[in-house]
Coordinates of C-alpha atoms and ligand atoms in Angstrom, one line a residue:
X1 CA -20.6 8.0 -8.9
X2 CA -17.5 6.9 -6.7
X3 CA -18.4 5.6 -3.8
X4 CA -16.6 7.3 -1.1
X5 CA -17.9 6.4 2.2
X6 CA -17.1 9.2 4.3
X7 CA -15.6 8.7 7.9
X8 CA -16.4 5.3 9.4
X9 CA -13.6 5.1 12.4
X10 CA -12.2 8.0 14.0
X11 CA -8.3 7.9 13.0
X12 CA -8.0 11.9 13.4
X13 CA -5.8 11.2 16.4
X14 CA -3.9 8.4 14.9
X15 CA 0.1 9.2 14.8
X16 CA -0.1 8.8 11.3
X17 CA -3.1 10.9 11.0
X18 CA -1.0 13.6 12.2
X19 CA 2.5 13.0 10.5
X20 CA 0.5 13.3 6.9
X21 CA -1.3 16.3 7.6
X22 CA 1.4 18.1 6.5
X23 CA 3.4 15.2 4.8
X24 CA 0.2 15.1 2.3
X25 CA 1.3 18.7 1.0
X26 CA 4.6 17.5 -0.3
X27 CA 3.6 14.0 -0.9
X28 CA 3.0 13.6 -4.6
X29 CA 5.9 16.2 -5.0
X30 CA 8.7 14.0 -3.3
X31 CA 7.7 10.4 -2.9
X32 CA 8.2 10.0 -6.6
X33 CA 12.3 10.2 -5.9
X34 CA 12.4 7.6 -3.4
X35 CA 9.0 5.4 -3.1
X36 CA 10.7 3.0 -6.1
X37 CA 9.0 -0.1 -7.6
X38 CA 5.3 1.1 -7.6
X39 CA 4.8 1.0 -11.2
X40 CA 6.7 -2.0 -11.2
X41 CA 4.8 -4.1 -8.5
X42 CA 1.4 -3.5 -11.3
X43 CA 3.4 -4.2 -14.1
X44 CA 4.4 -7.2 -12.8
X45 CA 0.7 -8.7 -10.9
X46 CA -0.1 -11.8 -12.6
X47 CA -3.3 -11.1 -13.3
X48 CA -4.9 -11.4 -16.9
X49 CA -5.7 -7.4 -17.6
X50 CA -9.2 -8.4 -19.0
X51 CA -10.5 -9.8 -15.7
X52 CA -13.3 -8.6 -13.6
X53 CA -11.6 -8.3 -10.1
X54 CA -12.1 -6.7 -7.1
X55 CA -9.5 -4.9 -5.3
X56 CA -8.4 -3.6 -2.5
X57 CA -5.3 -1.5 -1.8
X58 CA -4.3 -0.5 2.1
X59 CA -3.0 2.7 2.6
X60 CA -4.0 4.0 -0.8
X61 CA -1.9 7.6 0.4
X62 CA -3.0 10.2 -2.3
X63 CA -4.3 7.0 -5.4
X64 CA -1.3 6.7 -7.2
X65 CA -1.3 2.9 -7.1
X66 CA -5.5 3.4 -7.5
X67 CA -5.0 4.9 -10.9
X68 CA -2.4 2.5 -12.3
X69 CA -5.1 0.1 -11.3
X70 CA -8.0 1.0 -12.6
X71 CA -5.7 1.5 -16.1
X72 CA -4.2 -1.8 -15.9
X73 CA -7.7 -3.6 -15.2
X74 CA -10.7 -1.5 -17.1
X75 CA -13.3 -4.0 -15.8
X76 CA -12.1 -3.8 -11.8
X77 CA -14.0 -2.8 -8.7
X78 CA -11.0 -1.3 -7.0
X79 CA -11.3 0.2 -3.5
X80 CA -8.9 2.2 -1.5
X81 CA -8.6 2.8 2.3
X82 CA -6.4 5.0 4.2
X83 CA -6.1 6.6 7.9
X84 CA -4.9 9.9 6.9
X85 CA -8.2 12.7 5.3
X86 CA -5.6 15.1 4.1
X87 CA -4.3 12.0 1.7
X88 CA -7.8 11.2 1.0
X89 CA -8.6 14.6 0.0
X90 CA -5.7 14.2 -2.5
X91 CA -7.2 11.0 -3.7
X92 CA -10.4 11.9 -4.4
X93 CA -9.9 14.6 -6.1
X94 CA -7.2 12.8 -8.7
X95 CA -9.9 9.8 -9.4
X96 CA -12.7 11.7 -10.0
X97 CA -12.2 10.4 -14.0
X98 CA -12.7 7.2 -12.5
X99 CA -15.8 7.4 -10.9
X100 CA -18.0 4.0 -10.0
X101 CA -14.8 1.9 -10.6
X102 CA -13.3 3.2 -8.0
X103 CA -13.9 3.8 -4.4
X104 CA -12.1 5.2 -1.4
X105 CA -12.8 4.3 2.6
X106 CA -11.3 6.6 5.4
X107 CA -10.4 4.1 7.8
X108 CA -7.8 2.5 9.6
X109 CA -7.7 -1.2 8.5
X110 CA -8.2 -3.7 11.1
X111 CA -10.9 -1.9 12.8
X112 CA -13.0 -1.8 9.6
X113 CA -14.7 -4.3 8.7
X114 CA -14.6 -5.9 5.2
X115 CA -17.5 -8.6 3.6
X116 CA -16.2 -8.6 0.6
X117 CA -13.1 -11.4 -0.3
X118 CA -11.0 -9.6 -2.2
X119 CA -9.1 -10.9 -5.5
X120 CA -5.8 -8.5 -5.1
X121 CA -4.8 -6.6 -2.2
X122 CA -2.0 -4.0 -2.8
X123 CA 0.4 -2.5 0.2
X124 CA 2.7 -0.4 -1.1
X125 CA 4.8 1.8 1.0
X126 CA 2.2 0.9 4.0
X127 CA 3.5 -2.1 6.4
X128 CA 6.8 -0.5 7.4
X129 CA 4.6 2.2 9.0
X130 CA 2.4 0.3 10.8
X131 CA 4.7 -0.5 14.2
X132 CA 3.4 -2.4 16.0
X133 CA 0.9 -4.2 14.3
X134 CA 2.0 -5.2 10.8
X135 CA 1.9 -8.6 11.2
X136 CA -1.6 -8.9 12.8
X137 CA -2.7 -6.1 10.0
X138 CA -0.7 -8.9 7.3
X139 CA -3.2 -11.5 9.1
X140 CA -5.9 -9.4 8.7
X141 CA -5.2 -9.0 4.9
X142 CA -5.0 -12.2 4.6
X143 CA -8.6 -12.9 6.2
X144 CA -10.1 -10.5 3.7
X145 CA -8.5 -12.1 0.2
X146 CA -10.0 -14.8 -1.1
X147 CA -8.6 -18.5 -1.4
X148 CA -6.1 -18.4 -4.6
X149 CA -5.8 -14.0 -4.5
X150 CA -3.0 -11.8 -4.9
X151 CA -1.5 -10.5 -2.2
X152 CA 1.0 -7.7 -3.8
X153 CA 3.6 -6.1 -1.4
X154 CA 6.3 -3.0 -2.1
X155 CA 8.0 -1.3 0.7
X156 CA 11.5 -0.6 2.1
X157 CA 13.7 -3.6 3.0
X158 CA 16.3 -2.3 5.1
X159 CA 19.2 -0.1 5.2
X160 CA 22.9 -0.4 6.0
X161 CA 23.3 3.0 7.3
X162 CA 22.4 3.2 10.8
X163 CA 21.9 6.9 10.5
X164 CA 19.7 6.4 7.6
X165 CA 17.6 3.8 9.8
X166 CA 17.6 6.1 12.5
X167 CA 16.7 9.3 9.9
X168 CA 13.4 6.4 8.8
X169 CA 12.6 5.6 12.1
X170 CA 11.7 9.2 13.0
X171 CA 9.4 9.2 9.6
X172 CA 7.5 6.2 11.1
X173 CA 9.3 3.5 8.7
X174 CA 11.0 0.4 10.3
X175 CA 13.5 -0.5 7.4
X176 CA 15.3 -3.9 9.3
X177 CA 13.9 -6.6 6.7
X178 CA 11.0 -7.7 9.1
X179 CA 8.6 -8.2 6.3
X180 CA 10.5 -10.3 4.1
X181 CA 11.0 -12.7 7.0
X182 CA 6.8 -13.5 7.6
X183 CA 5.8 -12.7 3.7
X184 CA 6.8 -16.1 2.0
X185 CA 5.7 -18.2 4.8
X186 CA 2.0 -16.4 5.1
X187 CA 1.7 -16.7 1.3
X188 CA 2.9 -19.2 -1.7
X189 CA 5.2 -16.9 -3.6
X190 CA 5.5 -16.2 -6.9
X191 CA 7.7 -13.3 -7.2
X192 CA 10.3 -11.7 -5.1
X193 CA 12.6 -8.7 -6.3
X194 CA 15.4 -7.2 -3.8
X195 CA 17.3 -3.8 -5.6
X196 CA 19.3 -1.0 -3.8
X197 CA 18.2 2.2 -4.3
X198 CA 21.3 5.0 -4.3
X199 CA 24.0 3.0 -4.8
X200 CA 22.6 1.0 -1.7
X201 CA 22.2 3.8 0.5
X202 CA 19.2 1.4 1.1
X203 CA 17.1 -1.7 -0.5
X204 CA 13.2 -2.3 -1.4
X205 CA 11.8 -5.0 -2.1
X206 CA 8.5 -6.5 -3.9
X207 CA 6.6 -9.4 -3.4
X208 CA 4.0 -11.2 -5.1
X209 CA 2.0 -14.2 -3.8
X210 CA -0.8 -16.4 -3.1
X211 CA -3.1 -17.1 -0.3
X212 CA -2.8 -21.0 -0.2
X213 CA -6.0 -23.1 0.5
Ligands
SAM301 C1 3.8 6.0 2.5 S1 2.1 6.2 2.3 C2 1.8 5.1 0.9 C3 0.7 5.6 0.1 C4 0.5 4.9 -1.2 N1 0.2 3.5 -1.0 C5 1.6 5.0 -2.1 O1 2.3 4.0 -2.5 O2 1.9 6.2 -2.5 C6 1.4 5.1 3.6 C7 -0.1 5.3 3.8 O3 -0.6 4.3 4.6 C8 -1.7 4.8 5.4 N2 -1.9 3.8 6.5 C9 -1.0 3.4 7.4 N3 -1.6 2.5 8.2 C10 -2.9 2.3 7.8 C11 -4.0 1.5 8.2 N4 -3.9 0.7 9.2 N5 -5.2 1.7 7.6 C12 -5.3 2.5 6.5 N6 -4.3 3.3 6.1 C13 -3.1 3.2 6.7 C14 -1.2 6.2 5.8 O4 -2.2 7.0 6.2 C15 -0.5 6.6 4.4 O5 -1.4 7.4 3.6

């Protein structure tokens, strides 16, 4: 049975709660023309595929990533958390072939607590939201992988159209190439990917590394 452990922190008045109540209708719809380099951040994890793993992916959205997961990695215990029911919803309803390899949490991460040490955590699409408090929720992260895991990050980079920042900004995204700055430093790397998206209308970028000892 997938272990969905139904609400544990009360995020209904979160900002972001709100923004995806009606985002999550057009979600799986639009994101496809614009969220670039999922696929490719799994593709590219350097992780054997046979492996039992654990993992945990923050601001799992509507399980996109969670499926492309549990394909990659058969013999996984993958979990997925996220702030936002109406994305949830979404989510559980799309991994319901998956059921007992993978889990969702409604929560907002930081303020729930994980034992487990996780060997992969995924954020895609996620930090550039979280303003303020990405880096501490980067920390965090950090805290709940375990010594030698996989942090895996894909998200906007930045933009050299102010009006596009600006046009972001009002969608919660801060696209200035903060993350990139802290990433390599918090983690040894072992892969990092820059590409324009439109012509260079703006840049993402992915980044794979791992927690040092
Ligand atoms: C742009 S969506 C990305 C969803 C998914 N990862 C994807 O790639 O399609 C960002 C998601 O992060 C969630 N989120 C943001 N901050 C969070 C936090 N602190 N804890 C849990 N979820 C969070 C939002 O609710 C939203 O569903």
């Amino acid at each position: 049975m997938t272990r969905n452990i139904a609400p544990i922190n009360n995020t209904e008045n979160h900002p972001l709660s709100k923004y995806y109540q009606f985002q999550s209708r057009i979600y799986d719809m639009t994101r496809w023309s614009f969220l670039f380099g999922r696929r490719q951040l799994i593709r590219t994890l350097p992780i054997p595929k046979k492996k039992s793993i654990s993992i945990l992916e923050i601001g799992c959205g509507t399980g996109k990533n969670l499926i492309q997961l549990a394909k990659k990695y058969p013999h996984a215990e993958i979990t997925g958390i996220d702030l936002s029911e109406e994305m949830l919803q979404i989510c559980r309803k799309k991994i319901t072939p998956y059921q007992g390899r993978i889990s969702t949490i409604k929560g907002a991460f930081g303020e729930v607590t994980f034992r487990e040490n996780f060997d992969l955590i995924v954020f895609s699409y996620c930090l550039t939201m979280v303003n303020p408090g990405w880096d501490r929720l980067i920390d965090q992260a950090k805290s709940t992988l375990k010594t030698g895991g996989v942090m895996a990050v894909v998200d906007f980079h930045d933009t050299a159209v102010s009006g596009f920042e600006h046009h972001m900004a009002g969608h919660h995204v801060r696209m200035d190439g903060h993350l990139l700055n802290v990433l390599p430093k918090k983690f040894r790397q072992h892969e990092q990917q820059i590409a324009k998206a439109y012509f260079g209308a703006w840049r993402w970028f992915m980044f794979i590394g791992y927690k040092k000892p």
